[in-house]
Amino acid sequence: MSMPQTEAEWKAKLTPEQFRVLRQKGTERPGTGEYNHHKAKGTYVCAGCGAELYKSEHKFDSGCGWPAFYDSIGGKNAAVARNVDTSHGMRRVEIVCSKCQGHLGHVFSGEGYNHPTDERHCVNSASLRFNPN
């Protein structure tokens, strides 16, 4: 199956919530996402295109209300690309799927987490699907 090219094709492929998050840069309410407390072993893939994004080994409980990962597959700017986001009157770093450019969430650095990258990828569950090992 080919990747959707138009917004109408994306709307036909995704649920309304997936479309709102992935294509319109929406955000789930904290604590409501399916994968926030998910502990199974496997791989998290993009709900839009199926690209592998995160391994369960990189997931941690940050207490932020969304699934949090300290690294993506392939490291910085491989599976997950970064864009400067100045919406909402602040400067943040948006993360998107490198393959389809679907919005995933934001990445935060320097918060003092004891992980190799000292990063927190704060990801909307609606932008993910899970493939168990």
PDB file of C-alpha atoms in Angstrom:
ATOM      1  CA  MET A   1       0.000   0.000   0.000  1.00  0.00           C
ATOM      2  CA  SER A   2       1.373   3.406  -0.938  1.00  0.00           C
ATOM      3  CA  MET A   3       1.775   6.285   1.476  1.00  0.00           C
ATOM      4  CA  PRO A   4      -1.112   8.768   1.457  1.00  0.00           C
ATOM      5  CA  GLN A   5      -0.262  11.970  -0.405  1.00  0.00           C
ATOM      6  CA  THR A   6      -3.215  14.246   0.308  1.00  0.00           C
ATOM      7  CA  GLU A   7      -4.940  15.228   3.526  1.00  0.00           C
ATOM      8  CA  ALA A   8      -8.092  13.466   2.251  1.00  0.00           C
ATOM      9  CA  GLU A   9      -6.102  10.229   1.829  1.00  0.00           C
ATOM     10  CA  TRP A  10      -4.669  10.610   5.352  1.00  0.00           C
ATOM     11  CA  LYS A  11      -8.176  11.184   6.758  1.00  0.00           C
ATOM     12  CA  ALA A  12      -9.355   7.982   5.079  1.00  0.00           C
ATOM     13  CA  LYS A  13      -6.421   5.978   6.512  1.00  0.00           C
ATOM     14  CA  LEU A  14      -6.300   7.288  10.104  1.00  0.00           C
ATOM     15  CA  THR A  15      -8.785   7.459  12.958  1.00  0.00           C
ATOM     16  CA  PRO A  16     -10.016  10.997  13.722  1.00  0.00           C
ATOM     17  CA  GLU A  17      -7.700  11.179  16.768  1.00  0.00           C
ATOM     18  CA  GLN A  18      -4.681   9.886  14.821  1.00  0.00           C
ATOM     19  CA  PHE A  19      -5.369  12.454  12.095  1.00  0.00           C
ATOM     20  CA  ARG A  20      -5.662  15.270  14.649  1.00  0.00           C
ATOM     21  CA  VAL A  21      -2.339  14.328  16.272  1.00  0.00           C
ATOM     22  CA  LEU A  22      -0.255  13.142  13.299  1.00  0.00           C
ATOM     23  CA  ARG A  23      -1.423  15.555  10.603  1.00  0.00           C
ATOM     24  CA  GLN A  24      -2.678  18.586  12.573  1.00  0.00           C
ATOM     25  CA  LYS A  25      -0.026  18.519  15.332  1.00  0.00           C
ATOM     26  CA  GLY A  26      -2.554  17.868  18.073  1.00  0.00           C
ATOM     27  CA  THR A  27      -1.819  16.672  21.602  1.00  0.00           C
ATOM     28  CA  GLU A  28      -3.594  14.088  23.736  1.00  0.00           C
ATOM     29  CA  ARG A  29      -4.673  15.077  27.219  1.00  0.00           C
ATOM     30  CA  PRO A  30      -2.038  13.936  29.740  1.00  0.00           C
ATOM     31  CA  GLY A  31      -2.586  10.499  31.244  1.00  0.00           C
ATOM     32  CA  THR A  32      -5.120   9.396  28.618  1.00  0.00           C
ATOM     33  CA  GLY A  33      -2.921   7.658  26.036  1.00  0.00           C
ATOM     34  CA  GLU A  34      -2.998   3.910  25.507  1.00  0.00           C
ATOM     35  CA  TYR A  35       0.806   3.525  25.795  1.00  0.00           C
ATOM     36  CA  ASN A  36       1.507   5.837  28.748  1.00  0.00           C
ATOM     37  CA  HIS A  37       1.913   2.936  31.233  1.00  0.00           C
ATOM     38  CA  HIS A  38       2.543   0.218  28.631  1.00  0.00           C
ATOM     39  CA  LYS A  39       5.336  -2.150  29.715  1.00  0.00           C
ATOM     40  CA  ALA A  40       5.440  -4.914  27.065  1.00  0.00           C
ATOM     41  CA  LYS A  41       8.617  -5.660  25.108  1.00  0.00           C
ATOM     42  CA  GLY A  42       8.627  -4.773  21.439  1.00  0.00           C
ATOM     43  CA  THR A  43       8.784  -1.917  18.965  1.00  0.00           C
ATOM     44  CA  TYR A  44       6.674   1.215  18.690  1.00  0.00           C
ATOM     45  CA  VAL A  45       5.943   2.163  15.083  1.00  0.00           C
ATOM     46  CA  CYS A  46       4.383   5.191  13.420  1.00  0.00           C
ATOM     47  CA  ALA A  47       0.585   4.872  13.277  1.00  0.00           C
ATOM     48  CA  GLY A  48       0.658   6.727   9.973  1.00  0.00           C
ATOM     49  CA  CYS A  49       3.198   4.803   7.923  1.00  0.00           C
ATOM     50  CA  GLY A  50       4.430   1.865  10.045  1.00  0.00           C
ATOM     51  CA  ALA A  51       8.057   3.058  10.299  1.00  0.00           C
ATOM     52  CA  GLU A  52       9.876   1.692  13.355  1.00  0.00           C
ATOM     53  CA  LEU A  53      10.449   4.574  15.792  1.00  0.00           C
ATOM     54  CA  TYR A  54      11.195   3.379  19.335  1.00  0.00           C
ATOM     55  CA  LYS A  55      12.253   0.222  21.163  1.00  0.00           C
ATOM     56  CA  SER A  56      10.548  -0.650  24.437  1.00  0.00           C
ATOM     57  CA  GLU A  57      13.989  -0.774  26.091  1.00  0.00           C
ATOM     58  CA  HIS A  58      14.227   3.024  25.635  1.00  0.00           C
ATOM     59  CA  LYS A  59      10.847   3.720  27.261  1.00  0.00           C
ATOM     60  CA  PHE A  60      10.730   5.057  30.816  1.00  0.00           C
ATOM     61  CA  ASP A  61       8.208   6.473  33.256  1.00  0.00           C
ATOM     62  CA  SER A  62       8.877  10.204  33.364  1.00  0.00           C
ATOM     63  CA  GLY A  63       5.620  11.038  35.124  1.00  0.00           C
ATOM     64  CA  CYS A  64       4.764  13.544  32.367  1.00  0.00           C
ATOM     65  CA  GLY A  65       1.464  11.885  31.355  1.00  0.00           C
ATOM     66  CA  TRP A  66       2.608  10.689  27.927  1.00  0.00           C
ATOM     67  CA  PRO A  67       4.809   7.785  26.795  1.00  0.00           C
ATOM     68  CA  ALA A  68       8.444   8.847  27.249  1.00  0.00           C
ATOM     69  CA  PHE A  69      11.523   7.487  25.505  1.00  0.00           C
ATOM     70  CA  TYR A  70      15.147   8.514  25.929  1.00  0.00           C
ATOM     71  CA  ASP A  71      16.190   7.617  22.368  1.00  0.00           C
ATOM     72  CA  SER A  72      14.725   6.654  19.017  1.00  0.00           C
ATOM     73  CA  ILE A  73      15.765   3.834  16.695  1.00  0.00           C
ATOM     74  CA  GLY A  74      19.017   4.765  14.982  1.00  0.00           C
ATOM     75  CA  GLY A  75      19.666   7.700  17.309  1.00  0.00           C
ATOM     76  CA  LYS A  76      19.226  11.409  16.741  1.00  0.00           C
ATOM     77  CA  ASN A  77      17.509  12.338  13.439  1.00  0.00           C
ATOM     78  CA  ALA A  78      17.285   8.774  12.104  1.00  0.00           C
ATOM     79  CA  ALA A  79      13.759   7.365  12.596  1.00  0.00           C
ATOM     80  CA  VAL A  80      12.614  10.562  14.302  1.00  0.00           C
ATOM     81  CA  ALA A  81      13.378  14.030  12.918  1.00  0.00           C
ATOM     82  CA  ARG A  82      13.402  17.282  14.884  1.00  0.00           C
ATOM     83  CA  ASN A  83      11.915  20.676  14.051  1.00  0.00           C
ATOM     84  CA  VAL A  84      11.942  23.922  16.023  1.00  0.00           C
ATOM     85  CA  ASP A  85       8.403  24.674  17.260  1.00  0.00           C
ATOM     86  CA  THR A  86       7.653  28.244  18.352  1.00  0.00           C
ATOM     87  CA  SER A  87       3.898  27.802  18.730  1.00  0.00           C
ATOM     88  CA  HIS A  88       2.188  28.600  22.029  1.00  0.00           C
ATOM     89  CA  GLY A  89       4.630  31.431  22.766  1.00  0.00           C
ATOM     90  CA  MET A  90       7.593  29.187  23.600  1.00  0.00           C
ATOM     91  CA  ARG A  91      10.506  27.456  21.889  1.00  0.00           C
ATOM     92  CA  ARG A  92      10.281  23.667  21.848  1.00  0.00           C
ATOM     93  CA  VAL A  93      11.645  20.896  19.651  1.00  0.00           C
ATOM     94  CA  GLU A  94       8.949  18.990  17.784  1.00  0.00           C
ATOM     95  CA  ILE A  95       9.588  15.369  16.842  1.00  0.00           C
ATOM     96  CA  VAL A  96       8.129  13.850  13.669  1.00  0.00           C
ATOM     97  CA  CYS A  97       8.360  10.521  11.870  1.00  0.00           C
ATOM     98  CA  SER A  98      11.236  10.809   9.403  1.00  0.00           C
ATOM     99  CA  LYS A  99       9.342   8.770   6.815  1.00  0.00           C
ATOM    100  CA  CYS A 100       5.890  10.456   6.704  1.00  0.00           C
ATOM    101  CA  GLN A 101       6.531  13.637   8.721  1.00  0.00           C
ATOM    102  CA  GLY A 102       3.694  12.750  11.115  1.00  0.00           C
ATOM    103  CA  HIS A 103       3.741  14.725  14.379  1.00  0.00           C
ATOM    104  CA  LEU A 104       4.790  12.571  17.346  1.00  0.00           C
ATOM    105  CA  GLY A 105       5.263  15.073  20.153  1.00  0.00           C
ATOM    106  CA  HIS A 106       8.239  16.995  21.546  1.00  0.00           C
ATOM    107  CA  VAL A 107      11.707  16.227  22.871  1.00  0.00           C
ATOM    108  CA  PHE A 108      13.140  17.869  25.977  1.00  0.00           C
ATOM    109  CA  SER A 109      16.811  17.864  27.068  1.00  0.00           C
ATOM    110  CA  GLY A 110      18.763  18.601  30.194  1.00  0.00           C
ATOM    111  CA  GLU A 111      16.060  17.615  32.673  1.00  0.00           C
ATOM    112  CA  GLY A 112      18.456  15.430  34.659  1.00  0.00           C
ATOM    113  CA  TYR A 113      17.117  11.996  33.782  1.00  0.00           C
ATOM    114  CA  ASN A 114      19.686   9.274  34.374  1.00  0.00           C
ATOM    115  CA  HIS A 115      19.727   7.983  30.793  1.00  0.00           C
ATOM    116  CA  PRO A 116      22.493   7.945  28.175  1.00  0.00           C
ATOM    117  CA  THR A 117      20.959  10.845  26.204  1.00  0.00           C
ATOM    118  CA  ASP A 118      19.444  12.952  29.039  1.00  0.00           C
ATOM    119  CA  GLU A 119      16.472  13.433  26.709  1.00  0.00           C
ATOM    120  CA  ARG A 120      12.752  12.848  27.093  1.00  0.00           C
ATOM    121  CA  HIS A 121      10.813  12.154  23.906  1.00  0.00           C
ATOM    122  CA  CYS A 122       7.272  12.979  25.015  1.00  0.00           C
ATOM    123  CA  VAL A 123       5.135  11.087  22.470  1.00  0.00           C
ATOM    124  CA  ASN A 124       1.386  10.974  21.856  1.00  0.00           C
ATOM    125  CA  SER A 125       0.032   7.413  22.012  1.00  0.00           C
ATOM    126  CA  ALA A 126      -2.241   8.187  19.035  1.00  0.00           C
ATOM    127  CA  SER A 127       0.849   8.579  16.849  1.00  0.00           C
ATOM    128  CA  LEU A 128       2.051   5.068  17.708  1.00  0.00           C
ATOM    129  CA  ARG A 129       1.211   1.411  17.210  1.00  0.00           C
ATOM    130  CA  PHE A 130       2.951  -1.367  19.125  1.00  0.00           C
ATOM    131  CA  ASN A 131       4.472  -4.530  17.693  1.00  0.00           C
ATOM    132  CA  PRO A 132       5.342  -7.081  20.415  1.00  0.00           C
ATOM    133  CA  ASN A 133       8.570  -9.108  20.176  1.00  0.00           C
TER     134      ASN A 133
END
